[in-house]
Coordinates of C-alpha atoms in Angstrom, one line a residue:
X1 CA 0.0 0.0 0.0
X2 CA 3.0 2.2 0.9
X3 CA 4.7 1.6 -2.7
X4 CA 1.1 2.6 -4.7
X5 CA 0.6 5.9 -2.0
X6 CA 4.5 6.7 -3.2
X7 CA 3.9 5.8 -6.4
X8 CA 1.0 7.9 -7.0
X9 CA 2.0 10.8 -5.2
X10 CA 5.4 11.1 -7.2
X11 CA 4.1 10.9 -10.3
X12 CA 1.5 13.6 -9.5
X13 CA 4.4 15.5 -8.0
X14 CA 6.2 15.2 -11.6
X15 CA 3.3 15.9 -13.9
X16 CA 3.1 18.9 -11.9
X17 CA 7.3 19.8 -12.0
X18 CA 6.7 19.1 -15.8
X19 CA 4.4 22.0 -16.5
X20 CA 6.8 24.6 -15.2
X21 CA 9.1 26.6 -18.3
X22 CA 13.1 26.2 -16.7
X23 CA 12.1 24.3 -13.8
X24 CA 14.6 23.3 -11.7
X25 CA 15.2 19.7 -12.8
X26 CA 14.6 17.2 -9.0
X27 CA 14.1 13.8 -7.9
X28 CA 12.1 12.7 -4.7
X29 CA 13.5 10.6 -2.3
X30 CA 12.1 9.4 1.3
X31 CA 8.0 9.4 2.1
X32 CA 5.3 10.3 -0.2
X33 CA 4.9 14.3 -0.2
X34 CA 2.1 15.5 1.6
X35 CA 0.7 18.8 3.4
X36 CA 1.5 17.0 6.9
X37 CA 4.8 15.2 5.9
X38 CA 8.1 17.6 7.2
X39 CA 9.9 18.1 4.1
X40 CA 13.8 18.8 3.5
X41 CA 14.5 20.9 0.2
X42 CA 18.6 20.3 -0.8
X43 CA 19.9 22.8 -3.8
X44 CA 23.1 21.8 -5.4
X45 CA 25.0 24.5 -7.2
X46 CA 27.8 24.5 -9.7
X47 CA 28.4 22.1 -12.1
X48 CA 26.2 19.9 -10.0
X49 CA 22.7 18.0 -10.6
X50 CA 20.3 15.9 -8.7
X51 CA 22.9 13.5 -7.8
X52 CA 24.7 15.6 -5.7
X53 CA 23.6 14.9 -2.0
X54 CA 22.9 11.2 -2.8
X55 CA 24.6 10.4 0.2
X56 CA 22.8 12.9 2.6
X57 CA 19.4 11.5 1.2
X58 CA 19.4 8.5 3.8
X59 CA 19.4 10.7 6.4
X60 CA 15.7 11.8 6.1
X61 CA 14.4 9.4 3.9
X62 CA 12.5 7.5 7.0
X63 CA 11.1 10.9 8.2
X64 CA 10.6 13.2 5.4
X65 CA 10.1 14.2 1.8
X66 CA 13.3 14.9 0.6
X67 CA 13.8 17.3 -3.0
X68 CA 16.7 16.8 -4.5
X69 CA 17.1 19.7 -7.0
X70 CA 19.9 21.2 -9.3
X71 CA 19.7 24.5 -11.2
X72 CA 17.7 25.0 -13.8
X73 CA 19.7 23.7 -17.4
X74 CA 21.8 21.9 -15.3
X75 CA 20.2 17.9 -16.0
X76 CA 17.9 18.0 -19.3
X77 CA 17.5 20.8 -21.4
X78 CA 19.0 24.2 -21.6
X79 CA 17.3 27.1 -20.7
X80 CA 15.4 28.9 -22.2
X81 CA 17.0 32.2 -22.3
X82 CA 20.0 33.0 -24.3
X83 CA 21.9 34.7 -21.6
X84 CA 20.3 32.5 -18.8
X85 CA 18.2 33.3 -15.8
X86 CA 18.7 36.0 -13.5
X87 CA 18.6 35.8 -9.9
X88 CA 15.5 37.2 -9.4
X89 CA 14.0 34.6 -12.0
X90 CA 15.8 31.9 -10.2
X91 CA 13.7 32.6 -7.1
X92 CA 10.8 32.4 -9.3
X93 CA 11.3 29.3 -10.9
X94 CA 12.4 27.7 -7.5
X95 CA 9.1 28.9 -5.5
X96 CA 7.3 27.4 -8.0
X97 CA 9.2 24.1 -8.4
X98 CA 9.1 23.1 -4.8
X99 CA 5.3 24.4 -4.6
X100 CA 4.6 21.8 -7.6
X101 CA 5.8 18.9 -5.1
X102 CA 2.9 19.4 -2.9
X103 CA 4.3 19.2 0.5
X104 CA 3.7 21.8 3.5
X105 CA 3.7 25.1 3.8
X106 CA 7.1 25.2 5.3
X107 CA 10.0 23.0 5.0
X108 CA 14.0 23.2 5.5
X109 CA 16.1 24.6 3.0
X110 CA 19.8 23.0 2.5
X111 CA 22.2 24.6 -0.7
X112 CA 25.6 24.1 -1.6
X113 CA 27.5 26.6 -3.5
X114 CA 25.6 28.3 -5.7
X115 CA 22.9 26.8 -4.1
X116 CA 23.6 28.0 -0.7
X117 CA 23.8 31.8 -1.8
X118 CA 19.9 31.1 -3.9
X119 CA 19.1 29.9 -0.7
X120 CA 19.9 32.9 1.7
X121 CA 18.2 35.1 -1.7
X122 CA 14.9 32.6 -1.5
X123 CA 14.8 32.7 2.4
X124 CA 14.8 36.5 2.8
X125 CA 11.8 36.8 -0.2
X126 CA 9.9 33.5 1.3
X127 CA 10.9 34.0 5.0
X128 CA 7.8 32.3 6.0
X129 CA 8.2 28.9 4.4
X130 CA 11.6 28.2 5.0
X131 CA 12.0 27.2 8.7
X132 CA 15.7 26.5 9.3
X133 CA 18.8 27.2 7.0
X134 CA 21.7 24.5 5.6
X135 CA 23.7 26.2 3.7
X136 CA 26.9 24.6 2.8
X137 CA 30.9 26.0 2.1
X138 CA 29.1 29.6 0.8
X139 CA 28.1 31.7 3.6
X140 CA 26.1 34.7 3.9
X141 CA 26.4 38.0 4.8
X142 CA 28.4 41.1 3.2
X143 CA 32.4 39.8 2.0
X144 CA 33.4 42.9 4.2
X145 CA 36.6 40.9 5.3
X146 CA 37.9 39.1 2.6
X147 CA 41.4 39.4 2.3
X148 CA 43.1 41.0 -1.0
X149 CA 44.6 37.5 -2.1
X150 CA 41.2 35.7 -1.5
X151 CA 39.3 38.8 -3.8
X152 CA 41.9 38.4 -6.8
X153 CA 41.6 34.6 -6.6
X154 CA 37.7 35.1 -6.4
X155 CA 37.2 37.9 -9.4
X156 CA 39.6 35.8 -11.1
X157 CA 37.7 32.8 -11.5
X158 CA 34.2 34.0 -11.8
X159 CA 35.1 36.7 -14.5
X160 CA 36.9 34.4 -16.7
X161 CA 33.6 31.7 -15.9
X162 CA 31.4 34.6 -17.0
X163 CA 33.8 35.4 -20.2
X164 CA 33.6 31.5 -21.8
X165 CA 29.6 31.7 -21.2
X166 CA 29.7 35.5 -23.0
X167 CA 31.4 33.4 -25.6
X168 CA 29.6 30.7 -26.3
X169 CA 26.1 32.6 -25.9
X170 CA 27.6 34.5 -29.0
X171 CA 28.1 31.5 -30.7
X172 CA 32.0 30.5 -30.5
X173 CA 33.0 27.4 -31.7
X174 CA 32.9 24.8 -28.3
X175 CA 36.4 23.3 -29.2
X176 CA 37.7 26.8 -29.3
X177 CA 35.7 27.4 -25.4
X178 CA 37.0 24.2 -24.3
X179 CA 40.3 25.0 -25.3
X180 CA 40.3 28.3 -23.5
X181 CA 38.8 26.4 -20.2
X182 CA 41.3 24.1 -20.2
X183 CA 44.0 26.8 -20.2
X184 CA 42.5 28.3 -16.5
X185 CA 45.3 27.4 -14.2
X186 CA 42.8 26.3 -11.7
X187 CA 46.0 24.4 -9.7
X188 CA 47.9 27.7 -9.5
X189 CA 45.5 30.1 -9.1
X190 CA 41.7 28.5 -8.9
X191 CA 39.9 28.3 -5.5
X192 CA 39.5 24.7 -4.8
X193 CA 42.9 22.9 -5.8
X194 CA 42.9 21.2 -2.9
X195 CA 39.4 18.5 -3.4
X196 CA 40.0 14.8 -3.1
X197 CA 36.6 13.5 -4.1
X198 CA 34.3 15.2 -6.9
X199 CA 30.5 14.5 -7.4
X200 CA 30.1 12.3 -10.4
X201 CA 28.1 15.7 -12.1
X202 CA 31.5 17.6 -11.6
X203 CA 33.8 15.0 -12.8
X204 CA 31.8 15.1 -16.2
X205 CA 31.3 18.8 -16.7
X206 CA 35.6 18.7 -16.4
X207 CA 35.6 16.4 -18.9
X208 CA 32.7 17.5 -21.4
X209 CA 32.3 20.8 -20.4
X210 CA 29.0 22.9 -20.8
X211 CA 29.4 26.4 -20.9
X212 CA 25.6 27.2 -20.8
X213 CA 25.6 26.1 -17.4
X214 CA 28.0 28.9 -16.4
X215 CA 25.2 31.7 -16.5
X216 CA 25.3 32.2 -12.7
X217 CA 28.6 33.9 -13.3
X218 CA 27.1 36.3 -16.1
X219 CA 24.3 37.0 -14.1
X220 CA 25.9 38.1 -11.4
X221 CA 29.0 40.3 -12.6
X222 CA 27.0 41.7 -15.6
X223 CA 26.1 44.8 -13.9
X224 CA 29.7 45.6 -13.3
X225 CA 30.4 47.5 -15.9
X226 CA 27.6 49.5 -15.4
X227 CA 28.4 50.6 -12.0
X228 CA 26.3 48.0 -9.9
X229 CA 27.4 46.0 -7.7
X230 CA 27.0 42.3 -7.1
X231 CA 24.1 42.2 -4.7
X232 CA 25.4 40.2 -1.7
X233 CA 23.2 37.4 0.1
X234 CA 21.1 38.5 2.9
X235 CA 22.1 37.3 6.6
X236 CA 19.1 35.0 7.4
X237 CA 16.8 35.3 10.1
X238 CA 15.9 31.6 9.8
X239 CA 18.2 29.1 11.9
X240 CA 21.4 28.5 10.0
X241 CA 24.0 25.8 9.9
X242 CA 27.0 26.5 8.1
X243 CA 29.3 23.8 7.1
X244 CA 32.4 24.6 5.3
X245 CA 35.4 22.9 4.2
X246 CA 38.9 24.0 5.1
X247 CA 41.1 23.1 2.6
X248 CA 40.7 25.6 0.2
X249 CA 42.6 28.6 -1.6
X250 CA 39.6 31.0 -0.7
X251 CA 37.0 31.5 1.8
X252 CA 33.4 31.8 0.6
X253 CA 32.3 33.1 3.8
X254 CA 33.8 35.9 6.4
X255 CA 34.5 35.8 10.2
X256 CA 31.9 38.3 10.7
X257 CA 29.0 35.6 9.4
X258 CA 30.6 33.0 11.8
X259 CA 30.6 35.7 14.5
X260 CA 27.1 37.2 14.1
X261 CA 26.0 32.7 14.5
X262 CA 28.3 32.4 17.3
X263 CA 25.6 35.4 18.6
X264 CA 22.7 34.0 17.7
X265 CA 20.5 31.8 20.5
X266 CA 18.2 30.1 18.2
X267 CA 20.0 27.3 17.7
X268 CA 22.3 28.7 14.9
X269 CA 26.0 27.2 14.2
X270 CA 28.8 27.1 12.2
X271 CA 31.1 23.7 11.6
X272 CA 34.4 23.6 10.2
X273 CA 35.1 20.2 8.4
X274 CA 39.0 19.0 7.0
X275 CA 38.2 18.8 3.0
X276 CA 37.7 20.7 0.2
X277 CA 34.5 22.6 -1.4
X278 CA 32.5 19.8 -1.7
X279 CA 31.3 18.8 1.6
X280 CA 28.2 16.5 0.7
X281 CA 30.7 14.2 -1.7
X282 CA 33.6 14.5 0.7
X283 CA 32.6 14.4 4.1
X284 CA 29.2 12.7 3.6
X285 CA 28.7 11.3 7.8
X286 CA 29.9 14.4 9.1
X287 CA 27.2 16.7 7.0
X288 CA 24.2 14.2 7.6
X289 CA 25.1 13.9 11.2
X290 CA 24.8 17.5 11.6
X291 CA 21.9 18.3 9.2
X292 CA 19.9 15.9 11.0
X293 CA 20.6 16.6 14.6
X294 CA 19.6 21.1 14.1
X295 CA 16.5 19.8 11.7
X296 CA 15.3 17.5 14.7
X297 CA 15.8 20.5 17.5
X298 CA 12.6 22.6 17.2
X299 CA 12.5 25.7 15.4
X300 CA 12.5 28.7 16.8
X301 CA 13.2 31.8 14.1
X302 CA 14.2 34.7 15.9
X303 CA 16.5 38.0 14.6
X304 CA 19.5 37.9 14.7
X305 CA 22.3 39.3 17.5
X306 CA 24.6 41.6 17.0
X307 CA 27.9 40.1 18.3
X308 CA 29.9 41.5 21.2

């Protein structure tokens, strides 16, 4: 009986995901979604898919509806837009997707990379669905203490990213785009050298490399030139665990976000863990160990504390 109420309820869940233009592309693990079933939302972010927190899933799958989701043109088709979905879209699309599941009102929220700073974006603009906050190795909060190395290794990076999608948007050649990615000395100067484990997604995209999937990059430096500035992610006032790996050439996060959680007194933490940027892949125990023990404490949003 448990199989047909699963089976039925997924497939309603994905006739509904399938009406959506640049839905981000998911897959449904644990119990059958429903308005009274607790519901745990993870977000992978660059190059990743659906795949990505395969290892978390387990975790929940007893006690909740777990979304596995990846960006939108990330598994599947492009999107639709030539020069790819803005932020703003991106919220959008996501409210929409996780609405088309049809679980409860709130749920948890858990991103990773680029999916960690949509997340803090999301939880600020749907503050009342989103009861606690994973996000994982990007922090939020203003980069007010980033240090000059970590900003050239940073702009470095995302600029020449945002350059081979410019390119290939206006139609260069992909061997000439590939050859131009493989030239980024991401061992000398890139800002994870240091990972010893890669999600199967990742390991692909270095292989056969899609450039379409690089419009977060655009879409966040394209203002530059015009003046604006990159629009930073909102300090949450939801319940946040932050999980970050050491090993790497940059920080996505600053002291000050670990401070103002150290401040906090609703349950708020930060974790430092020994690998790379890929915490979900490389440290897969540690991160569901934690996840599950601040989704099982009972929420209680409150604003956030200044720190002394």
């Amino acid at each position: 009986m448990f199989r047909v109420a699963w089976a039925l309820a997924t497939a309603a869940a994905v006739a509904r995901g399938s009406e959506i233009v640049d839905a981000f592309p998911r897959k449904l693990s644990g119990l059958p979604p429903a308005k009274t079933t607790p519901m745990v939302v993870l977000l992978a972010g660059w190059p990743d898919d659906t795949s990505s927190f395969d290892e978390i899933v387990p975790a929940f799958a007893a006690t909740h509806t777990v979304v596995s989701l990846a960006l939108p043109g990330y598994e599947g088709p492009p999107v639709s837009e030539r020069w790819g979905l803005s932020f703003e879209v991106l919220i959008e699309k996501l409210q929409e997707t996780i609405a088309s599941v049809g679980g409860p009102e709130k749920y948890y929220l858990v991103g990773h990379d680029w999916g960690a700073y949509l997340c803090t974006l999301y939880a600020e603009d749907h503050a009342d669905e989103v009861l606690k906050l994973g996000l994982l190795d990007v922090g939020a909060d203003e980069f007010d203490d980033v240090s000059k190395k970590e900003l050239a290794v940073i702009l470095t990076y995302q600029l020449y990213f945002a350059k081979l999608f410019v390119l290939d948007a206006l139609g260069v050649p992909r061997f000439a785009t590939t050859f131009l990615f493989k030239l980024f000395p991401f061992q000398s100067v890139g800002p994870v050298p240091y990972e010893t484990k890669l999600p199967t997604a990742v390991q692909r995209f270095f292989v056969e490399p899609d450039f379409r999937m690089m419009y977060p990059y655009f879409q966040s430096w394209k203002g530059v030139w015009k003046g604006e500035m990159v629009r930073g992610s909102p300090m949450p006032t939801q319940p946040v665990l932050f999980m970050y790996g050491a090993n790497k050439r940059t920080r996505f996060h600053t002291k000050g976000f670990l401070a103002k959680l150290d401040a906090r007194d609703d349950g708020s933490k930060w974790v430092e863990l020994d690998c790379g940027h890929w915490v979900q892949t490389q440290k897969p125990k540690e991160v569901s160990d934690e996840l599950a023990r601040f989704i099982a404490e009972p929420a209680e949003p409150a604003e956030p504390a200044e720190p002394a």
